[in-house]
mmCIF file of C-alpha atoms in Angstrom:
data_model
loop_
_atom_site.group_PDB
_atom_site.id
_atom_site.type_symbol
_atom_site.label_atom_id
_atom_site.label_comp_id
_atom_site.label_asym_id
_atom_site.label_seq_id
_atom_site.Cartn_x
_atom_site.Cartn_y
_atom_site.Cartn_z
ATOM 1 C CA UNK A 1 54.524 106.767 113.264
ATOM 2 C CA UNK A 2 52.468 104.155 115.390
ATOM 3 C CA UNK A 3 52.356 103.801 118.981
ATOM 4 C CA UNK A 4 52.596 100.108 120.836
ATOM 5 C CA UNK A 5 51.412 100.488 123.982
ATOM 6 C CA UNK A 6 52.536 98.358 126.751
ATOM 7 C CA UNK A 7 51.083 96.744 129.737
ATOM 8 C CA UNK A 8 53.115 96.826 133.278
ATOM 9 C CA UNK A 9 53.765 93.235 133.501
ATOM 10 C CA UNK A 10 54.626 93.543 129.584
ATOM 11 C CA UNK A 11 58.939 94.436 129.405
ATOM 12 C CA UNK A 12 59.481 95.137 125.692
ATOM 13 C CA UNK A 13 63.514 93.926 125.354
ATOM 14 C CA UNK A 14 64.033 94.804 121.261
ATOM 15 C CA UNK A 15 62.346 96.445 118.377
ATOM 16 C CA UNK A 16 63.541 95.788 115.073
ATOM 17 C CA UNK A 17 67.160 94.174 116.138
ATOM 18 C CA UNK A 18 67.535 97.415 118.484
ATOM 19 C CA UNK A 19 67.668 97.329 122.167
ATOM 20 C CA UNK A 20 64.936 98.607 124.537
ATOM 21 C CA UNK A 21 66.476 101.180 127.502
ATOM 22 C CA UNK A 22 65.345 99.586 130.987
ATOM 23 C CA UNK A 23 64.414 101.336 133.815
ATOM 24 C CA UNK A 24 65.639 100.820 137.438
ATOM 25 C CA UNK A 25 61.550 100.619 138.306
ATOM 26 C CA UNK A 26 59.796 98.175 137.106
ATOM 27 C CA UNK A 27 55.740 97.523 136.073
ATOM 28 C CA UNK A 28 56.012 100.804 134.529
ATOM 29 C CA UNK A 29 53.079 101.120 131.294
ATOM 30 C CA UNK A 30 55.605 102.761 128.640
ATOM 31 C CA UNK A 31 54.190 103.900 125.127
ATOM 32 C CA UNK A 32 56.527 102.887 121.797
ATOM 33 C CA UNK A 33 56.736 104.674 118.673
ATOM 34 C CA UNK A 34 57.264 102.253 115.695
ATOM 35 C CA UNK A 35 57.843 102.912 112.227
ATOM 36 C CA UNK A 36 55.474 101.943 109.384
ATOM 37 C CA UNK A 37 55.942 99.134 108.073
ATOM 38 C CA UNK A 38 57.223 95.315 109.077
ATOM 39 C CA UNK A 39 58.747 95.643 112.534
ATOM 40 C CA UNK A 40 59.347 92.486 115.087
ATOM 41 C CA UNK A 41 59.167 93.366 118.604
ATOM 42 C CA UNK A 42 60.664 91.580 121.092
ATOM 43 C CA UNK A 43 59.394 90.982 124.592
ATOM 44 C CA UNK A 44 58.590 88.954 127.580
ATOM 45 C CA UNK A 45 55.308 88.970 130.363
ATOM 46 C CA UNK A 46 57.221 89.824 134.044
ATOM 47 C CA UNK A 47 55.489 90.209 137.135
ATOM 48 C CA UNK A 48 55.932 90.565 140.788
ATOM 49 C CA UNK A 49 54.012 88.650 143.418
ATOM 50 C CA UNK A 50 54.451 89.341 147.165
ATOM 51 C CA UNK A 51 55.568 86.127 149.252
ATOM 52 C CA UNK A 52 52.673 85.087 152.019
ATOM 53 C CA UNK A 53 54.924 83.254 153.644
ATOM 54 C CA UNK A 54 57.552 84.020 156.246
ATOM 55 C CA UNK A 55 61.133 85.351 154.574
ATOM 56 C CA UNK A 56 64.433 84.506 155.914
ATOM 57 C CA UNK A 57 67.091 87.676 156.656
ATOM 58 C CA UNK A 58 68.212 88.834 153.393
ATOM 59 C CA UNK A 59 65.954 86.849 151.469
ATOM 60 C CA UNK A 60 63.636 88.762 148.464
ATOM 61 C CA UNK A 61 60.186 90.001 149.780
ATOM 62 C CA UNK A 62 58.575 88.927 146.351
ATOM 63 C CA UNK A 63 57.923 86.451 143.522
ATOM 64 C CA UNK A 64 59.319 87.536 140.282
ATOM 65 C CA UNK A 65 57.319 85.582 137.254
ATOM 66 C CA UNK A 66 58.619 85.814 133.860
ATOM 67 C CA UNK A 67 58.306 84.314 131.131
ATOM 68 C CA UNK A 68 60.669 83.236 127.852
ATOM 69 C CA UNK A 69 61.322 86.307 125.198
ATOM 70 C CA UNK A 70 58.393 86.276 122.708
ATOM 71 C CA UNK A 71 58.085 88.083 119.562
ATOM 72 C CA UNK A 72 55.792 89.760 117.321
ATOM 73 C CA UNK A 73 56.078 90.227 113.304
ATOM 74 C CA UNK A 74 53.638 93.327 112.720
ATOM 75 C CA UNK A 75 53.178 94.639 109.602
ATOM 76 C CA UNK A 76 52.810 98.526 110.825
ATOM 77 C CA UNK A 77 50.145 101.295 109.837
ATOM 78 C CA UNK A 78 50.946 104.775 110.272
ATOM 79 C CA UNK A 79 48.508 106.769 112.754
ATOM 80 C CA UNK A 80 47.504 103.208 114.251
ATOM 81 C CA UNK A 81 47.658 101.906 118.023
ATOM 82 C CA UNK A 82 47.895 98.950 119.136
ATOM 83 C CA UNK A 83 48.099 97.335 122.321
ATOM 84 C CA UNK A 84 48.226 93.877 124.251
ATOM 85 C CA UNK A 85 45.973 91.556 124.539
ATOM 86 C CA UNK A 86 47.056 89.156 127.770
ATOM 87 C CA UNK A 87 45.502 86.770 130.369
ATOM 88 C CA UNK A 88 45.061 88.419 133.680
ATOM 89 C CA UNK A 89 46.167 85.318 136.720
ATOM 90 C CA UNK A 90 44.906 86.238 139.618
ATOM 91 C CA UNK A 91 47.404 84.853 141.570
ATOM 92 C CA UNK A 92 50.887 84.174 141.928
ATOM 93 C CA UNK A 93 50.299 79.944 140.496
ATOM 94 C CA UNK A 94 48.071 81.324 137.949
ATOM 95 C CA UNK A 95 50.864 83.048 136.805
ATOM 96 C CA UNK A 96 53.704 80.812 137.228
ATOM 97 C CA UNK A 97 51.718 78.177 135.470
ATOM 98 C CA UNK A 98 50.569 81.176 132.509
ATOM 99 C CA UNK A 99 53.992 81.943 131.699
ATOM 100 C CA UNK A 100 55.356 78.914 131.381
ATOM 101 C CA UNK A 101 53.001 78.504 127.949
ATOM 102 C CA UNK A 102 53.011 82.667 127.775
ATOM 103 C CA UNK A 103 51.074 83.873 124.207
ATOM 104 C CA UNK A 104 49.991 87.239 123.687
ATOM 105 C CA UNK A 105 48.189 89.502 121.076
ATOM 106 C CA UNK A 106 48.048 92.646 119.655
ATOM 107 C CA UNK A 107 44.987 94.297 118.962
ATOM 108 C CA UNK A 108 44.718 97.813 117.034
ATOM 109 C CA UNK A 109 42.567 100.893 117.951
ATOM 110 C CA UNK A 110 39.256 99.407 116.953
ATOM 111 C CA UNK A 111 40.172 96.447 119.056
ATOM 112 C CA UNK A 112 40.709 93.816 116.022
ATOM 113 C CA UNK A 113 43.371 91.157 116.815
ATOM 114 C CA UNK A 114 46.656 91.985 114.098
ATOM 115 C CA UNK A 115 49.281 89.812 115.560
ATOM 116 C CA UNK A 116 50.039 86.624 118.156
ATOM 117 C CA UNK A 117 53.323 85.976 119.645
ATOM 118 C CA UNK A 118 55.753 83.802 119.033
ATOM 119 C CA UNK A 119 58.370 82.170 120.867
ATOM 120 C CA UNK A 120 61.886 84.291 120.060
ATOM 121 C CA UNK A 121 63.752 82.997 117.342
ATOM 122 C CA UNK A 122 67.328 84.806 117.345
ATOM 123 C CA UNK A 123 68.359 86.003 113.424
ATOM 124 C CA UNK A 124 70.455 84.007 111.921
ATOM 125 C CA UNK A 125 72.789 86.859 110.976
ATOM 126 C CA UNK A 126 72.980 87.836 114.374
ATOM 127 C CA UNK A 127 77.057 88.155 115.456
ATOM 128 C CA UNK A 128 77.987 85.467 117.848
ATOM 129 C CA UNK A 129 80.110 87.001 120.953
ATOM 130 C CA UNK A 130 83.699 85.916 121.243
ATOM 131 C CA UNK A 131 86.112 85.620 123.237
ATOM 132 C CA UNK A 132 89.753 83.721 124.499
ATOM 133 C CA UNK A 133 89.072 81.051 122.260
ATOM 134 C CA UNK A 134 87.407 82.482 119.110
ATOM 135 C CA UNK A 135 84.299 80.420 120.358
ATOM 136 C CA UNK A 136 80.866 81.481 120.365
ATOM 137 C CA UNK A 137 79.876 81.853 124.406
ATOM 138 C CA UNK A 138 83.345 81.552 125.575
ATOM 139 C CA UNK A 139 84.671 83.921 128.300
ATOM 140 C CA UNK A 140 85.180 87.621 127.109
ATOM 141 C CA UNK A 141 88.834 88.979 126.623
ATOM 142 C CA UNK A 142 89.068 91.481 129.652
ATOM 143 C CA UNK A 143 91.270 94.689 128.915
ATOM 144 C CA UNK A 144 94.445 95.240 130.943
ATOM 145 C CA UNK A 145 96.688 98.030 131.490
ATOM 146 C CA UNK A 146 100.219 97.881 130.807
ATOM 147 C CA UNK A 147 102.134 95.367 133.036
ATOM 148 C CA UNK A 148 99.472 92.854 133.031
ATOM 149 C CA UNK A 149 97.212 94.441 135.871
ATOM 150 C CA UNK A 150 93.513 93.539 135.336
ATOM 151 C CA UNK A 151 91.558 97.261 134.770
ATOM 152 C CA UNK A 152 88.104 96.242 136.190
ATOM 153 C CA UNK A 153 86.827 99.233 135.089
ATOM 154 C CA UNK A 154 87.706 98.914 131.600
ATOM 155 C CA UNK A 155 86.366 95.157 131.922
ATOM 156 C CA UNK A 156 83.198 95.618 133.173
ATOM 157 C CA UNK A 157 82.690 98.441 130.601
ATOM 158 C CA UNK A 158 83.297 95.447 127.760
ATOM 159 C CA UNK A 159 81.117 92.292 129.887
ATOM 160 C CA UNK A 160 78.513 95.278 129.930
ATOM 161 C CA UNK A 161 78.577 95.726 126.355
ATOM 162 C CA UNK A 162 78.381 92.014 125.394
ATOM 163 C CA UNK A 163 75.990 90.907 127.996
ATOM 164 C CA UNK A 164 72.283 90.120 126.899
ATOM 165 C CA UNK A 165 69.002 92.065 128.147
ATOM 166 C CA UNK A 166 68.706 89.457 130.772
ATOM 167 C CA UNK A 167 72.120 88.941 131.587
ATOM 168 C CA UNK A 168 72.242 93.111 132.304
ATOM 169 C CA UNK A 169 68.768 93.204 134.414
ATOM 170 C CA UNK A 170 70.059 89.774 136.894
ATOM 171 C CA UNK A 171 72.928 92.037 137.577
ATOM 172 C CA UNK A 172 70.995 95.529 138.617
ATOM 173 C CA UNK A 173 68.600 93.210 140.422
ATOM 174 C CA UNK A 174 72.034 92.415 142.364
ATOM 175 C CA UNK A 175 73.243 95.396 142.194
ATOM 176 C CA UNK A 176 70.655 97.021 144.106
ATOM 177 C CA UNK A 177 69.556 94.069 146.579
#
């Protein structure tokens, strides 16, 4: 095994085609364990600035930066860290204008540079979700019970399932507003 160890303002979404558990807090450092081997890791640079202006009734506190999904190809060595390698904005336009362009590194436990992101390219064997029409990004079928009533439960359950990393973390952010 190899640990990837990741920054705060670094969310890791996917390693190796699997999906990342999230956490209701966020900024957290977290510590991966990757195989040996080729792995691609999937992630994007996130952080929070607070506003230092006046905010209406209701209206979010903060400034959430992120940037698009980036990924790394690493070939893995067993017993090896590694760890980002990321510009530090010192404010909230540094970091609006930094992820807009976002690029990161890896370095490994003697500090050498092993990787640099990449933009996220999705596989091309990756399923496309369906739905009413058979179409790729077409509405979801929704269960229903017997007699034609719509069981929310039982369709949020599926639009959980289907939804993206992003699509799931937009809807806890509402969720818990």
């Amino acid at each position: 095994m190899a640990i990837l160890k990741a920054p705060g303002q670094i969310e890791v979404v996917e390693v190796n085609g699997h999906d990342v558990g999230n956490f209701l807090l966020e900024d957290l450092a977290l510590d991966y364990e990757l195989l040996p081997g080729q792995n691609v890791i999937v992630f994007q640079y996130k952080t929070i600035w607070s506003k230092n202006t006046a905010v209406e009734r209701g209206e979010s506190k903060v400034n959430i930066v992120e940037s698009g999904p980036q990924q790394f190809v690493l070939d893995v060595r067993a017993g090896e860290e590694y760890s980002f390698v990321l510009p530090e904005p010192q404010n909230y336009r540094e970091a609006e204008a930094m992820a807009q362009n976002f690029r990161a590194q890896l370095a490994d436990g003697s500090g050498r540079i092993v990787a640099s992101s990449e933009a996220y390219r999705e596989p091309v064997d990756a399923v496309a979700t369906t739905g009413v029409s058979g179409m790729p990004g077409s509405v979801p079928v929704v269960p229903m019970v017997p007699g034609g009533d719509l069981n929310a439960l039982d369709g949020l359950k599926v639009l959980w399932e289907r939804a993206s990393a992003d699509e799931k973390r937009e809807f806890l952010r509402w969720a818990f507003q």
